[in-house]
Amino acid sequence: MTADPILQPFRLRHLTLRNRIISTAHEPAYGSAGLPTDRYRLYHVEKAKGGVALTMTAGSAIVSRDSPAAFGNLELWRDAVVPHLARLARDVQAHGAAVMIQITHLGRRTGWNRGDWLPVLAPSPVREPAHRAFPKAAEDWDIARIVQDYADAAARCREAGLDGIEIEAYGHLMDQFWSPATNRRTDDWGGSLDNRLRFTWAVLAAIRAAVGADFIVGLRLVCDEDWDRGLSRAEGVEIARRLAASGQVDFLNVIRGHIETDAALTGVIPIQGMASAPHLDFAGAVRAVAGIPVFHAARIPDVATARHAIATGLVDMVGMTRAQIADPHLVRKVAAGQEARIRPCVGATYCLDRIYEGGEALCIHNAATGREGLLPHAIPKADAPRHVVVAGAGPGGLEAARVAAERGHRVTVLEAAPRPGGQINLLTANPRRREMRGIVDWRLDEFARLGVDLRCNVLAEAADVLALAPDVVVVATGGTPQLPDIAGADLALTPWDVLSGAARPAGDVLVYDDNGGHAALSAAEVLAGAGARVEIVSPERMFAPEVGGMNLVPYIRAFQRTGVRITPATRVAALERSGNRIRVILGSDYTSGPVGERMVDMVVADHATAPADDLYFALKPLSANRGAVDYDRLLRGGDPFRRIGPGPILYRIGDAVAARNIHAAIHDALRLGVRI
């Protein structure tokens, strides 16, 4: 037994949850053709192995054909989903966790040009900016049909052996009926709160008729849209009170805010640089009124905050969803007294941005998440220990060293800089992104446990590496900033110059973003914050395409606050010295010849990095595999390193191969590292 509040069991009707930590509903987009196939199943099974009490699948599974998937949603309107859910449920429950599913009709929160190309509907024809469709107003026959769809979907969940369902009611059809911002009807489904709740009562009655009284049904609901046009706190809390008093609902999962734009969404799901647990006290206030179990999740990234939430009675179950994307074994580590070993969520929100941009959820620094069928979270021991030398201590090199040490190898890391971290040391110069340092610090803590030999201020050459008699050499030397191929490029600085502090803001600054990622935006934010007058010029027709919508929000806020000008679809054609200033000649992909010019004091240009690959090419002819990696064996199984001569196995990772991102470097390090 333990006195730790978060490890106490909790009784939810007939179901005993083994602790107070849940993974709340989210859509990782791991399904196949709308079905939760193996990748989806293994992702949730890993959390069950890691000790979570309840994993809530889907975010959300759709109940009707005219609610097409907006971000990889499961299709719960199909009978074909049942056997897949049944296998998922059995496997999760076998590891001691409960499993439920969130169900919904998206209403206006989707697009018409997806799925079956059926019209999008909502209570009223009010467009949602994020998904851009202009919905039709739901008719009586639409409402009757969708109510039945909810019931049929719930019946499929019960048939599959799930422990319960959670109805989504924030930003989706159900609460679109609640909110004055989206319900402008004058019939029986609009106007008074009683009328706006009519759809909810119809859905709950139909679901209970389909699944019976002994199946768990809850709601994830907005209780305050925090919006002058939307659902007020008073009405939202009253809805929670009525739902709790109805006897139809077993738990409430409380949300505060609205989500129809990227900016609004970050208020509900804060990212790095924003406050932690901003709505926890509000959830506690709802719990005090409701009198039934209340769940809550909104940037609760650390165990201490979760423990406080339970110990003070603010909530009954606390959601640590992104935290368990970073480390699905979080609860197990707490129970084992290894809380300090939890891989931290750094708030990068790479996971959610990838989903909303049409990809799948990936943690920025845990490459095994979502790849459980391919890569391990717990690194297995190697058959025989070797000496592994890693050149470079950026995120990829640190991960390569960690994985090798977990495998049981002796590991030496050589880093040219005075401290480890690589480009993370630059990006954290932006105060808002300092949490990214957790990627480095966690690995350094693991080095201390694993006995990794880290040597800084060592600019290793081939002879230095070979003198260590390595069996394996991992080149993780990263990249160096490169300038775009334009006349006068030597007049430009790079984001590295700005973020390192080598360049000081000076009057008018033009930032040329010829990459579309974080570097130019971070430099612009730092420059503008220091008083420079900044314009960002980019050849992209869509601003910063490599930065997801949620991460763009704080940049745009900072730019609008400091007057940064953004000019898309425009190239810098040439730079010329003009006295003590720089003339910038602007061009375009859409027309020939110059399209304008600027006179500025400083130009900062981002064209990503060029591989720092001198060491790799010096070692290549001296290596056993000549640097080659057999991609077929890497992806399908087998030894990817074919030995054709004496010397160490050699491979390179991350930006030492080509400019990519942190996740790519860590992914390289893990999937190659578990093979040595």
PDB file of N, CA and C in Angstrom, residues 127-178:
ATOM      1  N   ARG A 127     -20.095  29.072 -39.728  1.00  0.00           N
ATOM      2  CA  ARG A 127     -18.853  28.425 -40.155  1.00  0.00           C
ATOM      3  C   ARG A 127     -17.837  28.358 -39.023  1.00  0.00           C
ATOM      4  N   GLU A 128     -17.114  27.234 -38.928  1.00  0.00           N
ATOM      5  CA  GLU A 128     -15.971  27.135 -38.031  1.00  0.00           C
ATOM      6  C   GLU A 128     -14.709  27.499 -38.805  1.00  0.00           C
ATOM      7  N   PRO A 129     -13.966  28.534 -38.383  1.00  0.00           N
ATOM      8  CA  PRO A 129     -12.785  28.950 -39.142  1.00  0.00           C
ATOM      9  C   PRO A 129     -11.738  27.854 -39.317  1.00  0.00           C
ATOM     10  N   ALA A 130     -11.540  27.020 -38.295  1.00  0.00           N
ATOM     11  CA  ALA A 130     -10.468  26.033 -38.364  1.00  0.00           C
ATOM     12  C   ALA A 130     -10.667  25.029 -39.488  1.00  0.00           C
ATOM     13  N   HIS A 131     -11.904  24.570 -39.703  1.00  0.00           N
ATOM     14  CA  HIS A 131     -12.151  23.552 -40.726  1.00  0.00           C
ATOM     15  C   HIS A 131     -12.881  24.092 -41.946  1.00  0.00           C
ATOM     16  N   ARG A 132     -13.348  25.337 -41.878  1.00  0.00           N
ATOM     17  CA  ARG A 132     -13.670  26.159 -43.034  1.00  0.00           C
ATOM     18  C   ARG A 132     -14.973  25.819 -43.752  1.00  0.00           C
ATOM     19  N   ALA A 133     -15.646  24.742 -43.380  1.00  0.00           N
ATOM     20  CA  ALA A 133     -16.890  24.402 -44.076  1.00  0.00           C
ATOM     21  C   ALA A 133     -18.018  25.343 -43.659  1.00  0.00           C
ATOM     22  N   PHE A 134     -18.880  25.634 -44.602  1.00  0.00           N
ATOM     23  CA  PHE A 134     -20.110  26.359 -44.309  1.00  0.00           C
ATOM     24  C   PHE A 134     -21.215  25.315 -44.122  1.00  0.00           C
ATOM     25  N   PRO A 135     -21.662  25.100 -42.866  1.00  0.00           N
ATOM     26  CA  PRO A 135     -22.620  24.017 -42.633  1.00  0.00           C
ATOM     27  C   PRO A 135     -24.050  24.417 -42.951  1.00  0.00           C
ATOM     28  N   LYS A 136     -24.848  23.415 -43.200  1.00  0.00           N
ATOM     29  CA  LYS A 136     -26.292  23.655 -43.274  1.00  0.00           C
ATOM     30  C   LYS A 136     -26.875  23.511 -41.871  1.00  0.00           C
ATOM     31  N   ALA A 137     -28.017  24.107 -41.633  1.00  0.00           N
ATOM     32  CA  ALA A 137     -28.712  23.937 -40.358  1.00  0.00           C
ATOM     33  C   ALA A 137     -29.342  22.554 -40.316  1.00  0.00           C
ATOM     34  N   ALA A 138     -29.087  21.821 -39.233  1.00  0.00           N
ATOM     35  CA  ALA A 138     -29.635  20.473 -39.089  1.00  0.00           C
ATOM     36  C   ALA A 138     -31.163  20.512 -39.131  1.00  0.00           C
ATOM     37  N   GLU A 139     -31.738  19.622 -39.923  1.00  0.00           N
ATOM     38  CA  GLU A 139     -33.189  19.512 -40.011  1.00  0.00           C
ATOM     39  C   GLU A 139     -33.695  18.466 -39.024  1.00  0.00           C
ATOM     40  N   ASP A 140     -35.019  18.368 -38.888  1.00  0.00           N
ATOM     41  CA  ASP A 140     -35.591  17.432 -37.920  1.00  0.00           C
ATOM     42  C   ASP A 140     -35.171  16.001 -38.223  1.00  0.00           C
ATOM     43  N   TRP A 141     -35.167  15.649 -39.518  1.00  0.00           N
ATOM     44  CA  TRP A 141     -34.790  14.278 -39.865  1.00  0.00           C
ATOM     45  C   TRP A 141     -33.297  14.022 -39.652  1.00  0.00           C
ATOM     46  N   ASP A 142     -32.460  15.077 -39.771  1.00  0.00           N
ATOM     47  CA  ASP A 142     -31.037  14.937 -39.436  1.00  0.00           C
ATOM     48  C   ASP A 142     -30.880  14.621 -37.955  1.00  0.00           C
ATOM     49  N   ILE A 143     -31.607  15.369 -37.135  1.00  0.00           N
ATOM     50  CA  ILE A 143     -31.472  15.195 -35.691  1.00  0.00           C
ATOM     51  C   ILE A 143     -31.912  13.803 -35.274  1.00  0.00           C
ATOM     52  N   ALA A 144     -33.029  13.342 -35.788  1.00  0.00           N
ATOM     53  CA  ALA A 144     -33.507  11.993 -35.439  1.00  0.00           C
ATOM     54  C   ALA A 144     -32.511  10.929 -35.884  1.00  0.00           C
ATOM     55  N   ARG A 145     -31.971  11.107 -37.077  1.00  0.00           N
ATOM     56  CA  ARG A 145     -31.002  10.132 -37.603  1.00  0.00           C
ATOM     57  C   ARG A 145     -29.733  10.097 -36.756  1.00  0.00           C
ATOM     58  N   ILE A 146     -29.228  11.257 -36.378  1.00  0.00           N
ATOM     59  CA  ILE A 146     -27.976  11.317 -35.621  1.00  0.00           C
ATOM     60  C   ILE A 146     -28.162  10.792 -34.203  1.00  0.00           C
ATOM     61  N   VAL A 147     -29.304  11.062 -33.593  1.00  0.00           N
ATOM     62  CA  VAL A 147     -29.588  10.488 -32.270  1.00  0.00           C
ATOM     63  C   VAL A 147     -29.512   8.970 -32.329  1.00  0.00           C
ATOM     64  N   GLN A 148     -30.097   8.375 -33.348  1.00  0.00           N
ATOM     65  CA  GLN A 148     -30.036   6.920 -33.492  1.00  0.00           C
ATOM     66  C   GLN A 148     -28.606   6.449 -33.762  1.00  0.00           C
ATOM     67  N   ASP A 149     -27.848   7.242 -34.526  1.00  0.00           N
ATOM     68  CA  ASP A 149     -26.450   6.890 -34.795  1.00  0.00           C
ATOM     69  C   ASP A 149     -25.636   6.827 -33.504  1.00  0.00           C
ATOM     70  N   TYR A 150     -25.874   7.771 -32.595  1.00  0.00           N
ATOM     71  CA  TYR A 150     -25.196   7.731 -31.297  1.00  0.00           C
ATOM     72  C   TYR A 150     -25.512   6.424 -30.569  1.00  0.00           C
ATOM     73  N   ALA A 151     -26.772   6.051 -30.562  1.00  0.00           N
ATOM     74  CA  ALA A 151     -27.179   4.832 -29.864  1.00  0.00           C
ATOM     75  C   ALA A 151     -26.542   3.596 -30.490  1.00  0.00           C
ATOM     76  N   ASP A 152     -26.545   3.531 -31.817  1.00  0.00           N
ATOM     77  CA  ASP A 152     -25.956   2.383 -32.500  1.00  0.00           C
ATOM     78  C   ASP A 152     -24.458   2.297 -32.233  1.00  0.00           C
ATOM     79  N   ALA A 153     -23.791   3.445 -32.238  1.00  0.00           N
ATOM     80  CA  ALA A 153     -22.354   3.464 -31.979  1.00  0.00           C
ATOM     81  C   ALA A 153     -22.056   2.995 -30.554  1.00  0.00           C
ATOM     82  N   ALA A 154     -22.833   3.467 -29.588  1.00  0.00           N
ATOM     83  CA  ALA A 154     -22.639   3.032 -28.204  1.00  0.00           C
ATOM     84  C   ALA A 154     -22.836   1.535 -28.064  1.00  0.00           C
ATOM     85  N   ALA A 155     -23.813   0.987 -28.772  1.00  0.00           N
ATOM     86  CA  ALA A 155     -24.046  -0.459 -28.730  1.00  0.00           C
ATOM     87  C   ALA A 155     -22.840  -1.222 -29.271  1.00  0.00           C
ATOM     88  N   ARG A 156     -22.206  -0.705 -30.304  1.00  0.00           N
ATOM     89  CA  ARG A 156     -20.999  -1.347 -30.839  1.00  0.00           C
ATOM     90  C   ARG A 156     -19.885  -1.347 -29.787  1.00  0.00           C
ATOM     91  N   CYS A 157     -19.784  -0.266 -29.028  1.00  0.00           N
ATOM     92  CA  CYS A 157     -18.759  -0.180 -27.985  1.00  0.00           C
ATOM     93  C   CYS A 157     -19.000  -1.208 -26.889  1.00  0.00           C
ATOM     94  N   ARG A 158     -20.249  -1.368 -26.505  1.00  0.00           N
ATOM     95  CA  ARG A 158     -20.571  -2.376 -25.494  1.00  0.00           C
ATOM     96  C   ARG A 158     -20.291  -3.776 -26.027  1.00  0.00           C
ATOM     97  N   GLU A 159     -20.672  -4.024 -27.274  1.00  0.00           N
ATOM     98  CA  GLU A 159     -20.429  -5.332 -27.882  1.00  0.00           C
ATOM     99  C   GLU A 159     -18.940  -5.660 -27.921  1.00  0.00           C
ATOM    100  N   ALA A 160     -18.101  -4.642 -28.105  1.00  0.00           N
ATOM    101  CA  ALA A 160     -16.657  -4.853 -28.188  1.00  0.00           C
ATOM    102  C   ALA A 160     -16.013  -5.109 -26.830  1.00  0.00           C
ATOM    103  N   GLY A 161     -16.755  -4.920 -25.751  1.00  0.00           N
ATOM    104  CA  GLY A 161     -16.204  -5.178 -24.424  1.00  0.00           C
ATOM    105  C   GLY A 161     -15.476  -4.011 -23.797  1.00  0.00           C
ATOM    106  N   LEU A 162     -15.691  -2.810 -24.332  1.00  0.00           N
ATOM    107  CA  LEU A 162     -15.103  -1.632 -23.706  1.00  0.00           C
ATOM    108  C   LEU A 162     -15.751  -1.383 -22.349  1.00  0.00           C
ATOM    109  N   ASP A 163     -15.034  -0.662 -21.485  1.00  0.00           N
ATOM    110  CA  ASP A 163     -15.541  -0.395 -20.143  1.00  0.00           C
ATOM    111  C   ASP A 163     -16.529   0.756 -20.102  1.00  0.00           C
ATOM    112  N   GLY A 164     -16.617   1.523 -21.177  1.00  0.00           N
ATOM    113  CA  GLY A 164     -17.558   2.629 -21.199  1.00  0.00           C
ATOM    114  C   GLY A 164     -17.298   3.535 -22.380  1.00  0.00           C
ATOM    115  N   ILE A 165     -18.074   4.602 -22.424  1.00  0.00           N
ATOM    116  CA  ILE A 165     -17.915   5.607 -23.472  1.00  0.00           C
ATOM    117  C   ILE A 165     -17.897   6.987 -22.848  1.00  0.00           C
ATOM    118  N   GLU A 166     -17.300   7.919 -23.580  1.00  0.00           N
ATOM    119  CA  GLU A 166     -17.325   9.322 -23.216  1.00  0.00           C
ATOM    120  C   GLU A 166     -17.844  10.084 -24.429  1.00  0.00           C
ATOM    121  N   ILE A 167     -18.895  10.864 -24.232  1.00  0.00           N
ATOM    122  CA  ILE A 167     -19.454  11.665 -25.315  1.00  0.00           C
ATOM    123  C   ILE A 167     -18.713  12.994 -25.365  1.00  0.00           C
ATOM    124  N   GLU A 168     -18.229  13.335 -26.543  1.00  0.00           N
ATOM    125  CA  GLU A 168     -17.497  14.592 -26.720  1.00  0.00           C
ATOM    126  C   GLU A 168     -18.480  15.755 -26.841  1.00  0.00           C
ATOM    127  N   ALA A 169     -18.286  16.773 -26.009  1.00  0.00           N
ATOM    128  CA  ALA A 169     -19.160  17.946 -26.045  1.00  0.00           C
ATOM    129  C   ALA A 169     -18.332  19.204 -25.807  1.00  0.00           C
ATOM    130  N   TYR A 170     -17.271  19.353 -26.590  1.00  0.00           N
ATOM    131  CA  TYR A 170     -16.628  20.664 -26.646  1.00  0.00           C
ATOM    132  C   TYR A 170     -16.134  20.896 -28.065  1.00  0.00           C
ATOM    133  N   GLY A 171     -16.802  21.865 -28.703  1.00  0.00           N
ATOM    134  CA  GLY A 171     -16.493  22.201 -30.083  1.00  0.00           C
ATOM    135  C   GLY A 171     -17.152  21.303 -31.103  1.00  0.00           C
ATOM    136  N   HIS A 172     -17.913  20.297 -30.643  1.00  0.00           N
ATOM    137  CA  HIS A 172     -18.553  19.342 -31.535  1.00  0.00           C
ATOM    138  C   HIS A 172     -20.080  19.548 -31.516  1.00  0.00           C
ATOM    139  N   LEU A 173     -20.794  18.673 -32.194  1.00  0.00           N
ATOM    140  CA  LEU A 173     -22.212  18.923 -32.440  1.00  0.00           C
ATOM    141  C   LEU A 173     -23.013  19.087 -31.157  1.00  0.00           C
ATOM    142  N   MET A 174     -22.750  18.242 -30.157  1.00  0.00           N
ATOM    143  CA  MET A 174     -23.580  18.307 -28.963  1.00  0.00           C
ATOM    144  C   MET A 174     -23.532  19.683 -28.320  1.00  0.00           C
ATOM    145  N   ASP A 175     -22.338  20.195 -28.067  1.00  0.00           N
ATOM    146  CA  ASP A 175     -22.285  21.503 -27.417  1.00  0.00           C
ATOM    147  C   ASP A 175     -22.436  22.642 -28.412  1.00  0.00           C
ATOM    148  N   GLN A 176     -22.365  22.356 -29.707  1.00  0.00           N
ATOM    149  CA  GLN A 176     -22.760  23.383 -30.676  1.00  0.00           C
ATOM    150  C   GLN A 176     -24.238  23.748 -30.480  1.00  0.00           C
ATOM    151  N   PHE A 177     -25.036  22.782 -30.008  1.00  0.00           N
ATOM    152  CA  PHE A 177     -26.415  23.095 -29.640  1.00  0.00           C
ATOM    153  C   PHE A 177     -26.472  23.952 -28.375  1.00  0.00           C
ATOM    154  N   TRP A 178     -25.505  23.766 -27.459  1.00  0.00           N
ATOM    155  CA  TRP A 178     -25.527  24.516 -26.204  1.00  0.00           C
ATOM    156  C   TRP A 178     -25.148  25.976 -26.383  1.00  0.00           C
TER     157      TRP A 178
END
